[in-house]
PDB file of C-alpha atoms and ligand atoms in Angstrom:
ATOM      1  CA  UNK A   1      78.908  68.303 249.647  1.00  0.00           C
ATOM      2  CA  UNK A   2      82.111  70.291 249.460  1.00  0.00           C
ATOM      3  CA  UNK A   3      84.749  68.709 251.823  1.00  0.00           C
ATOM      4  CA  UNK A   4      86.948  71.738 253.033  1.00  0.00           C
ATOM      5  CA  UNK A   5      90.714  70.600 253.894  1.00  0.00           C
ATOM      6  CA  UNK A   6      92.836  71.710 256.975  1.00  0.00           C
ATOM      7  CA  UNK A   7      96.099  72.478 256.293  1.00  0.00           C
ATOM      8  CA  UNK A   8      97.761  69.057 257.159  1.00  0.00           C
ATOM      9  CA  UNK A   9      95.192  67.271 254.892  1.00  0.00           C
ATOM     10  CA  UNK A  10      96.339  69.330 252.065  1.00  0.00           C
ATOM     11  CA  UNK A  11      99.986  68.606 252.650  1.00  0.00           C
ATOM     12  CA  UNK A  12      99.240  65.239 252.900  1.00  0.00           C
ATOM     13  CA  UNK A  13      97.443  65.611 249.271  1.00  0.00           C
ATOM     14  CA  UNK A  14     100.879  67.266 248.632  1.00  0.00           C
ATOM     15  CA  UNK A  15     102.868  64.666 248.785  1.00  0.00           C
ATOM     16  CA  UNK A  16     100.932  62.202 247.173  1.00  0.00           C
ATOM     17  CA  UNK A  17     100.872  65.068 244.203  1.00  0.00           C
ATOM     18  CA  UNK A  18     104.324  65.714 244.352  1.00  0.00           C
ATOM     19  CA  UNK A  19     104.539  61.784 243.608  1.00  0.00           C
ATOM     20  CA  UNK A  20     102.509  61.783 240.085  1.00  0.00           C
ATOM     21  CA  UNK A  21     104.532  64.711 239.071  1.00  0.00           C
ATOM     22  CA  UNK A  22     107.506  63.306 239.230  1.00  0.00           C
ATOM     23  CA  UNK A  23     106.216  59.827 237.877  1.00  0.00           C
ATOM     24  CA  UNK A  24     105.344  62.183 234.880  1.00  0.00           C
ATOM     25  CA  UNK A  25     109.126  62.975 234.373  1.00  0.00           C
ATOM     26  CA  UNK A  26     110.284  60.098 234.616  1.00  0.00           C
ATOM     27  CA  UNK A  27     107.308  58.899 232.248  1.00  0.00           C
ATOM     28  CA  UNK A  28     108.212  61.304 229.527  1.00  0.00           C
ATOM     29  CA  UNK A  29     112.142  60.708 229.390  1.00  0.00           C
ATOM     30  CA  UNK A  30     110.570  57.731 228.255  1.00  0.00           C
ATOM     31  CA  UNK A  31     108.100  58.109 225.290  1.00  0.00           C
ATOM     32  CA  UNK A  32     109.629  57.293 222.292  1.00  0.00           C
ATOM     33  CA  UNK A  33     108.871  54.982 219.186  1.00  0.00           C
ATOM     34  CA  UNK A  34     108.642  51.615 219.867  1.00  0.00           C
ATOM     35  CA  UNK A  35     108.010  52.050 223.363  1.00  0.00           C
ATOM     36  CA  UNK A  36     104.458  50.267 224.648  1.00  0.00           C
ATOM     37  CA  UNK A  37     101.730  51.879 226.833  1.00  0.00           C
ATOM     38  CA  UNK A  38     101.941  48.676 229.159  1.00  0.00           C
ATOM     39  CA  UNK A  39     105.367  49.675 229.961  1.00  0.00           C
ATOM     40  CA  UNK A  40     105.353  52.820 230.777  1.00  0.00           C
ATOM     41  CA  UNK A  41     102.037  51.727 232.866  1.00  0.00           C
ATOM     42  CA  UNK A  42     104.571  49.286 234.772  1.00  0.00           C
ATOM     43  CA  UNK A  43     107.211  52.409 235.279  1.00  0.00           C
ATOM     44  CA  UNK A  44     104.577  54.654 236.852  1.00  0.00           C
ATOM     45  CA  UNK A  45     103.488  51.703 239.093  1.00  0.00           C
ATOM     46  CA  UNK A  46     107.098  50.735 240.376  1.00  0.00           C
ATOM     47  CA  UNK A  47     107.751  54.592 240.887  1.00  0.00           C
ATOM     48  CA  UNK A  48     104.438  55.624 242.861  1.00  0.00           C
ATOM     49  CA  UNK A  49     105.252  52.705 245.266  1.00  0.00           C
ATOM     50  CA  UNK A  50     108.963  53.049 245.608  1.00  0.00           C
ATOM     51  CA  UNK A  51     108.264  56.610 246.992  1.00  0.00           C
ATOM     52  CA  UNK A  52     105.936  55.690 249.307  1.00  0.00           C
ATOM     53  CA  UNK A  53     102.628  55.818 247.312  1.00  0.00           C
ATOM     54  CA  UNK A  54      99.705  53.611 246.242  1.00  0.00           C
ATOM     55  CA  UNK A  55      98.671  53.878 242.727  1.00  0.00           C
ATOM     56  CA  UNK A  56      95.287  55.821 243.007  1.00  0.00           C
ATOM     57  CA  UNK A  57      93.934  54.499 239.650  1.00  0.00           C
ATOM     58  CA  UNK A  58      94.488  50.735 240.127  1.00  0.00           C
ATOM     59  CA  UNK A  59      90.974  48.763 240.946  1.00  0.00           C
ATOM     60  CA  UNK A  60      89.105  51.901 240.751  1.00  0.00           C
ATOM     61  CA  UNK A  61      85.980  51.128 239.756  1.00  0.00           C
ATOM     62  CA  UNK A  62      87.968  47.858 238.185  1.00  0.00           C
ATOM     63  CA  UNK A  63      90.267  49.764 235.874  1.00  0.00           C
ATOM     64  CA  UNK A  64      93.113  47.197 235.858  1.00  0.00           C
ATOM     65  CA  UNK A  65      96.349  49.616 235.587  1.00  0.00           C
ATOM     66  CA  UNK A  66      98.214  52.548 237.108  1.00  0.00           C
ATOM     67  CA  UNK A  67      98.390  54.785 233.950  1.00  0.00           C
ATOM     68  CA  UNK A  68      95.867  55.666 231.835  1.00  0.00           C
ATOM     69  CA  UNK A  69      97.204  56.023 228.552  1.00  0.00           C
ATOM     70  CA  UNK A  70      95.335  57.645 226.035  1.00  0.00           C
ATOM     71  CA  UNK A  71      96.923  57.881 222.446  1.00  0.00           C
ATOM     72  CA  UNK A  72      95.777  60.420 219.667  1.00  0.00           C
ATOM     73  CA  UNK A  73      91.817  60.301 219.231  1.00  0.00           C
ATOM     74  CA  UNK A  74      91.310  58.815 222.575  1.00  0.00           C
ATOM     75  CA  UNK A  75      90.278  61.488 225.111  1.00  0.00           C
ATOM     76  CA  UNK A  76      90.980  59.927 228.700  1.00  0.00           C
ATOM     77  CA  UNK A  77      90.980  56.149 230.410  1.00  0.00           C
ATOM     78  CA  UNK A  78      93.163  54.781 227.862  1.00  0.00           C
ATOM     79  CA  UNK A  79      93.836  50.965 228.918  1.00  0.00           C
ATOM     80  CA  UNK A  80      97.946  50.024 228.715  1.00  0.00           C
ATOM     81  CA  UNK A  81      98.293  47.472 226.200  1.00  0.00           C
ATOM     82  CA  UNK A  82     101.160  46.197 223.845  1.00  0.00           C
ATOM     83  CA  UNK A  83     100.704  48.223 221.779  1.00  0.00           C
ATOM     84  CA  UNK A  84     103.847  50.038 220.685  1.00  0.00           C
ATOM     85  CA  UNK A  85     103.617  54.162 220.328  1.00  0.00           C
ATOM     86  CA  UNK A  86     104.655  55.716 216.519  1.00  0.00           C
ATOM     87  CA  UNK A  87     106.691  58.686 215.347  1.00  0.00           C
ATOM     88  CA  UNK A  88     104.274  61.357 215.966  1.00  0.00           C
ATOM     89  CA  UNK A  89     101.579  60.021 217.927  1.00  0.00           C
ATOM     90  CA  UNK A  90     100.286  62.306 220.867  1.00  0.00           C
ATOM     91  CA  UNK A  91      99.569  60.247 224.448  1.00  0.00           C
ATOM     92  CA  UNK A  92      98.109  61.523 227.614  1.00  0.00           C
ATOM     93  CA  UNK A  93      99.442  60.476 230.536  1.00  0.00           C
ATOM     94  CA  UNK A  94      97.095  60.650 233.086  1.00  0.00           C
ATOM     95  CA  UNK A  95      98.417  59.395 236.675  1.00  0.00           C
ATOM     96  CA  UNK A  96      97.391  58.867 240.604  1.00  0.00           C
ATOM     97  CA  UNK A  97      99.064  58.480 244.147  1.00  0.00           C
ATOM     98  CA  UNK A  98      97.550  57.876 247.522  1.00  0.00           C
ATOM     99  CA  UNK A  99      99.872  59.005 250.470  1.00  0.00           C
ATOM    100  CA  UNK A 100      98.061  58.098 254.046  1.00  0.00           C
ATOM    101  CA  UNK A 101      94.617  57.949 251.950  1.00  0.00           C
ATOM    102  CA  UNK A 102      94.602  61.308 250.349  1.00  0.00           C
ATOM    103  CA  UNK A 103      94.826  61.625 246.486  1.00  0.00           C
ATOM    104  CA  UNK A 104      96.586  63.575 244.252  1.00  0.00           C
ATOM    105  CA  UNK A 105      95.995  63.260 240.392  1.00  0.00           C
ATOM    106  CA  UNK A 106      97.665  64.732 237.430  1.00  0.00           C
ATOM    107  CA  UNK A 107      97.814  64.352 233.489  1.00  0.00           C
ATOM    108  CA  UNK A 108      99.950  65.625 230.929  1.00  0.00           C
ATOM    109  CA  UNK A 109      99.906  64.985 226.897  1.00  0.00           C
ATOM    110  CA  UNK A 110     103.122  64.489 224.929  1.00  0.00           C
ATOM    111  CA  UNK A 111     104.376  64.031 221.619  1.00  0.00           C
ATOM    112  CA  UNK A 112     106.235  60.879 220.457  1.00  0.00           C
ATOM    113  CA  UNK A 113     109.356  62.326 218.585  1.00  0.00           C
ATOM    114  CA  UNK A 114     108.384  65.312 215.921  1.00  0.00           C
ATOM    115  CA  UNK A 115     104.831  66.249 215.676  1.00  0.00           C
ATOM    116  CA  UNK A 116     102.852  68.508 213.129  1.00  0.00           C
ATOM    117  CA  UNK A 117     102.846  72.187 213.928  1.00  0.00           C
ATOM    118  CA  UNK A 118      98.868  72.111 214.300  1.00  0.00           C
ATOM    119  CA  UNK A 119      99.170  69.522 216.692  1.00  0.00           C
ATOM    120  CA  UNK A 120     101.902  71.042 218.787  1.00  0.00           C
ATOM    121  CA  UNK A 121      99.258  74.265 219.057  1.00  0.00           C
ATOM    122  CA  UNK A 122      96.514  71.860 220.012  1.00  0.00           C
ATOM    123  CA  UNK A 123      98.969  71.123 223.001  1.00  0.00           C
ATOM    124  CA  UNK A 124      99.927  74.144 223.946  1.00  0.00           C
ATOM    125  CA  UNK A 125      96.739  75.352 223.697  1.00  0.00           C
ATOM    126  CA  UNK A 126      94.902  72.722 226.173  1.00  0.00           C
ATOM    127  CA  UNK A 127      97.575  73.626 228.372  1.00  0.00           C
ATOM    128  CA  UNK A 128      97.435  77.206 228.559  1.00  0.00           C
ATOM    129  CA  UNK A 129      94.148  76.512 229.192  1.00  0.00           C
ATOM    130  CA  UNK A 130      94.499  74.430 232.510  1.00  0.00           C
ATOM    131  CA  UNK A 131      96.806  77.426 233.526  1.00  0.00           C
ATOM    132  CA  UNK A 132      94.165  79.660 232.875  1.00  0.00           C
ATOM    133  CA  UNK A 133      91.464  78.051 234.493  1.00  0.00           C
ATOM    134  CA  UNK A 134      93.673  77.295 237.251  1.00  0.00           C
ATOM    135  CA  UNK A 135      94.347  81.303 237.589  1.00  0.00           C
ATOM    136  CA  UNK A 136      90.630  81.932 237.920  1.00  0.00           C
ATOM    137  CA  UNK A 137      90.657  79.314 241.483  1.00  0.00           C
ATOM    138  CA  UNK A 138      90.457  82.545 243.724  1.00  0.00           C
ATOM    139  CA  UNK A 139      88.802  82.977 246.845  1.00  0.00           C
ATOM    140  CA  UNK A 140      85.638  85.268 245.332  1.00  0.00           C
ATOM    141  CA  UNK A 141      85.237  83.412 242.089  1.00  0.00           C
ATOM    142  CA  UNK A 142      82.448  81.081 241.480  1.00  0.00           C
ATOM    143  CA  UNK A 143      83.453  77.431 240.114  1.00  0.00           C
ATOM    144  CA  UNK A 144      82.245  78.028 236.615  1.00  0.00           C
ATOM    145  CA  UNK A 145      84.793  81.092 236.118  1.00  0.00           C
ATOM    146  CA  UNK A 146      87.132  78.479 235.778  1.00  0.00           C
ATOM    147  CA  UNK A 147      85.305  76.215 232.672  1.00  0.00           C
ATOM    148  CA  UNK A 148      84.222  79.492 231.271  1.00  0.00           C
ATOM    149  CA  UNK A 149      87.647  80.833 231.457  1.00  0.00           C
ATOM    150  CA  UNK A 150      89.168  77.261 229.926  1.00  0.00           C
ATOM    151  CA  UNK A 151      86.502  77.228 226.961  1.00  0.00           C
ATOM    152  CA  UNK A 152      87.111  80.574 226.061  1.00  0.00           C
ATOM    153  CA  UNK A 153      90.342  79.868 225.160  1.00  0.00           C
ATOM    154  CA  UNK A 154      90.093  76.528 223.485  1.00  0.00           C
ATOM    155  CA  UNK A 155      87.799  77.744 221.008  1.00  0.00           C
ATOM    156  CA  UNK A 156      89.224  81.078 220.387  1.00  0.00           C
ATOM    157  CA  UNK A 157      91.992  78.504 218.770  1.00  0.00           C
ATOM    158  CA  UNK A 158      89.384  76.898 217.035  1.00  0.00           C
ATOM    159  CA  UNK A 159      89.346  73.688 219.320  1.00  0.00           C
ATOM    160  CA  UNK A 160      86.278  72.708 221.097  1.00  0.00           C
ATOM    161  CA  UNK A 161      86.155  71.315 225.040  1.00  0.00           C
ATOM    162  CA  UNK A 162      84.624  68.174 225.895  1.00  0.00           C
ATOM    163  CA  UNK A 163      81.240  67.981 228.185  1.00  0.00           C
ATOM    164  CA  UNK A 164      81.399  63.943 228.720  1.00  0.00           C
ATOM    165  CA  UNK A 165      84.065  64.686 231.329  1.00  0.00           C
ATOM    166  CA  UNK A 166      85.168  67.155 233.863  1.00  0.00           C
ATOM    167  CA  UNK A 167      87.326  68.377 236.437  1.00  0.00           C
ATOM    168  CA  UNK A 168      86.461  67.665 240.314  1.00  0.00           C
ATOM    169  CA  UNK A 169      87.149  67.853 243.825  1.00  0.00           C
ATOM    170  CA  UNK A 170      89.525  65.537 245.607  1.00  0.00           C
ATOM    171  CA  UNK A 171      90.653  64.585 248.748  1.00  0.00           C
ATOM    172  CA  UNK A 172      89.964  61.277 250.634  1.00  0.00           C
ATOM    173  CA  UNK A 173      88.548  60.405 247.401  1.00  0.00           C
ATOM    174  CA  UNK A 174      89.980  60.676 243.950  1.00  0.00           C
ATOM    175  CA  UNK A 175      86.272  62.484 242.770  1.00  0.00           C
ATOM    176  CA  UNK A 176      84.682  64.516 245.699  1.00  0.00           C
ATOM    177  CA  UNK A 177      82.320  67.542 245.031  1.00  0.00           C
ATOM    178  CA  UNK A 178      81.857  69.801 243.235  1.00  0.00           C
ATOM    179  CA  UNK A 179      82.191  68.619 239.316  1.00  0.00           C
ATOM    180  CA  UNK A 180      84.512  71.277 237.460  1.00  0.00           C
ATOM    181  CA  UNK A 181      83.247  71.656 233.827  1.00  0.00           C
ATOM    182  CA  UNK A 182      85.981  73.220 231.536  1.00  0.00           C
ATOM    183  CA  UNK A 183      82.648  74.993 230.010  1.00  0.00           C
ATOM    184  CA  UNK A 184      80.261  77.564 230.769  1.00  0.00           C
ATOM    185  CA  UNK A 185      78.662  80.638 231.406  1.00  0.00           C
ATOM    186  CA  UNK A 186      80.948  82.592 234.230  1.00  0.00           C
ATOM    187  CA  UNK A 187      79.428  83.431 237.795  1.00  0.00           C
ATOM    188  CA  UNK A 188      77.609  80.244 238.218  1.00  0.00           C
ATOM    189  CA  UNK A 189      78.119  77.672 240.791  1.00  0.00           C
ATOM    190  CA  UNK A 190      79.725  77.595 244.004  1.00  0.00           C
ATOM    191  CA  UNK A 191      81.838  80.198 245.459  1.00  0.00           C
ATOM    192  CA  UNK A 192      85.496  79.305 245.653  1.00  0.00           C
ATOM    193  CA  UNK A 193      86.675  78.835 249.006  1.00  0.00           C
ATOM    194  CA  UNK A 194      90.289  78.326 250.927  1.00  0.00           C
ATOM    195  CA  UNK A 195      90.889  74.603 251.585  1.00  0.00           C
ATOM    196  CA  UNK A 196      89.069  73.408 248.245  1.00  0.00           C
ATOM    197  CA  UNK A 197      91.172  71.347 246.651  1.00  0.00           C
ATOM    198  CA  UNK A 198      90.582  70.678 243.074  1.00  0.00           C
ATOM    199  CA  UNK A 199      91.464  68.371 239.841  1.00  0.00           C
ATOM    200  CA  UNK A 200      91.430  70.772 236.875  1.00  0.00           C
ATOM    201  CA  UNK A 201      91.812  68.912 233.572  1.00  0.00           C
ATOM    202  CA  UNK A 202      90.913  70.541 230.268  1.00  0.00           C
ATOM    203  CA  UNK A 203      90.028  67.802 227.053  1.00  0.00           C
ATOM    204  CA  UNK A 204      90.359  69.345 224.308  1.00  0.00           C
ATOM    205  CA  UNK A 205      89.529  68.012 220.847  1.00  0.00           C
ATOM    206  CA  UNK A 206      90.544  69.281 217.159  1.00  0.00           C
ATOM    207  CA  UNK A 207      87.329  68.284 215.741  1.00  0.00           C
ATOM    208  CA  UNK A 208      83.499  68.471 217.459  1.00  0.00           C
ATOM    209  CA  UNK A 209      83.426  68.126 221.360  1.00  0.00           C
ATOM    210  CA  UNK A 210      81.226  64.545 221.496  1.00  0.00           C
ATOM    211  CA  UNK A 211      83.056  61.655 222.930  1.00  0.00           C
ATOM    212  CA  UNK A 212      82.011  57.751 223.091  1.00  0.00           C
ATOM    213  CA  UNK A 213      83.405  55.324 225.313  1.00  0.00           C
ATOM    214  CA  UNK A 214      84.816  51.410 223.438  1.00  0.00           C
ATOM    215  CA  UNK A 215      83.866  48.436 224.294  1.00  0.00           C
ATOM    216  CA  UNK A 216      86.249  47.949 226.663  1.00  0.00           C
ATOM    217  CA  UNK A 217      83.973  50.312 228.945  1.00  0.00           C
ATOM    218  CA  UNK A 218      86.715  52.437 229.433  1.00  0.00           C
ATOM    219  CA  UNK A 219      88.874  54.036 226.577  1.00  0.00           C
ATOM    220  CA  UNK A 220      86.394  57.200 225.396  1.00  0.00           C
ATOM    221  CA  UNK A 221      87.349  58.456 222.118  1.00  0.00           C
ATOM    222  CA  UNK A 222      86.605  61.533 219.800  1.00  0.00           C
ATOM    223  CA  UNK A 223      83.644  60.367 217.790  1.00  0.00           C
ATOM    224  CA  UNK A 224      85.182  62.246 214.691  1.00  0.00           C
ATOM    225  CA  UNK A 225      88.067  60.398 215.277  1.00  0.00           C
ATOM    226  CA  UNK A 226      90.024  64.028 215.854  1.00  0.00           C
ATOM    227  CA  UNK A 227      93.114  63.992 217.757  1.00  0.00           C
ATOM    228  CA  UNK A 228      92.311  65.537 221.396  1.00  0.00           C
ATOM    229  CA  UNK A 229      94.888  66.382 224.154  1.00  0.00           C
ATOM    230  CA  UNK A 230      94.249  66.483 228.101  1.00  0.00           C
ATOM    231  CA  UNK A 231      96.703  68.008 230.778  1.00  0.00           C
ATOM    232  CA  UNK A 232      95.345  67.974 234.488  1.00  0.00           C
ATOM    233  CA  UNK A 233      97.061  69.523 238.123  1.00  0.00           C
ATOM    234  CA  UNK A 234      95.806  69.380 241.680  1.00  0.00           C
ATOM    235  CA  UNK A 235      95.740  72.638 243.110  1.00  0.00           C
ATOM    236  CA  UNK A 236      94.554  74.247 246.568  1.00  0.00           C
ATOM    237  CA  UNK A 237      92.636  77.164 247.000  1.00  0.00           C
ATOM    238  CA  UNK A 238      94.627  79.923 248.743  1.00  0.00           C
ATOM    239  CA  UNK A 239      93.447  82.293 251.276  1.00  0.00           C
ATOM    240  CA  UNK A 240      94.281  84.857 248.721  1.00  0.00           C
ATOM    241  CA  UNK A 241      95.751  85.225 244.900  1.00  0.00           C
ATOM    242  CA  UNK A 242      96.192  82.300 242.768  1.00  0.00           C
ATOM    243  CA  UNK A 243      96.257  78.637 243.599  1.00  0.00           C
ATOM    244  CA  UNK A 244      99.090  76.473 244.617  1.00  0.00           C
ATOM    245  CA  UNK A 245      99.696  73.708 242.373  1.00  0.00           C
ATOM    246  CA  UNK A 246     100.203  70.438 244.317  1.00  0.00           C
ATOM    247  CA  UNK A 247     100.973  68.457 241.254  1.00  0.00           C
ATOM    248  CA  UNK A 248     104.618  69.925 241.008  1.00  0.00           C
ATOM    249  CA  UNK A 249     107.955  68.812 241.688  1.00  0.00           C
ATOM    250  CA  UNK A 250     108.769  71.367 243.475  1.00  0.00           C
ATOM    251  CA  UNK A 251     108.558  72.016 247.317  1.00  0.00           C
ATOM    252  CA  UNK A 252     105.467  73.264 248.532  1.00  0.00           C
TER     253      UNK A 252
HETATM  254 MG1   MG B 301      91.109  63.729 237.427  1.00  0.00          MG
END
């Protein structure tokens, strides 16, 4: 079932956005060579709580950290480790926050020092993509205008979109209903309605779409081993028009 939020729910879920998004700055000032995935995990953990947070990933469903760090061919759920990012890896940063139990969630991907030119497109490609997706959250649409939208544009750019995983609701819980696929045929689903409030987070992979998931029953991974890049906001349905992105900096 769709949960529909009031207005004061969904500035609660602003706040706790507003918190990941600026975790993610302060995240990427620090991605550089030599830097390792546990300690930018320990960053985004001291941040979320200093400004009044609780980091959303942390125990859920046992994962042990705040971040999830997923370098180059790993798609999502990357576990922080020691092990120490190189000159032109790519690494998703995929965050949390709880503010007076409502969720906000975000993810961005980001180069460590110079990248390749295809892999900067592959990028800026998955992110146009969230932003077009995220256009098609209108009051009117149907919920599949948005994957259909999103996979239209990865593989015009000769990318494909993974299936494993998908977008979703949130609210009181970091995954509510309805599941948002970034894939699809357009008019299908659910019609969009004001006060959804909804994770949209293309995966996009260089290679074929299929993912597996390690031993570790968490890190999934391209099983071609192709790079793959993942960028995720919050945003609220709007009586009218486009969304409004909760995962921002800015004021709402
Ligand atoms: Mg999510």
């Amino acid at each position: 079932m769709i949960m529909l939020k009031t207005a004061e729910e969904i500035d609660l879920m602003a706040q706790a956005s507003k918190i990941v998004a600026a975790a993610h700055q302060v995240l990427q000032r620090e991605v550089r060579p030599g830097v390792t995935t546990l300690y930018l995990d320990e960053l985004a953990e001291t941040f979320i709580r200093d400004h009044g947070g609780i980091p959303a990933f942390k125990g859920y469903r046992n994962f042990p950290h705040t971040l999830c760090a997923s370098v180059n061919h790993e798609v999502v759920h990357g576990i922080p480790s020691h092990r120490e990012l190189k000159e032109g890896d790519i690494i998703g940063l995929d965050l949390g926050a709880i503010v007076q139990g409502f969720y906000g969630d975000g993810a961005v991907t980001v180069p460590v020092g110079p990248i390749s030119d295809q892999v900067e497109i592959l990028l800026k490609v998955t992110e146009e993509a969230m932003y077009k997706g995220i256009d098609q959250a209108r009051v009117g649409h149907r919920l599949s205008d948005i994957g259909h939208t999103i996979q239209r544009h990865v593989e015009a750019h000769g990318f494909s979109v993974v299936r494993d995983f998908v977008g979703h609701g949130i609210g009181r819980q970091l995954h509510e209903d309805p599941q948002v696929p970034n894939y699809g045929r357009p008019g299908q689903g659910s019609r969009l309605q004001f006060g959804m409030v909804l994770a949209i987070e293309p995966m996009v992979n260089v290679g074929r779409p299929q993912v597996k998931v390690l031993e570790d029953q968490w890190t999934a991974v391209t099983q071609d081993g192709s790079l793959s890049a993942h960028f995720e906001h919050t945003i609220a349905i709007q009586p009218e028009g486009p969304p409004k992105i909760l995962t921002t900096v800015k004021d709402h």
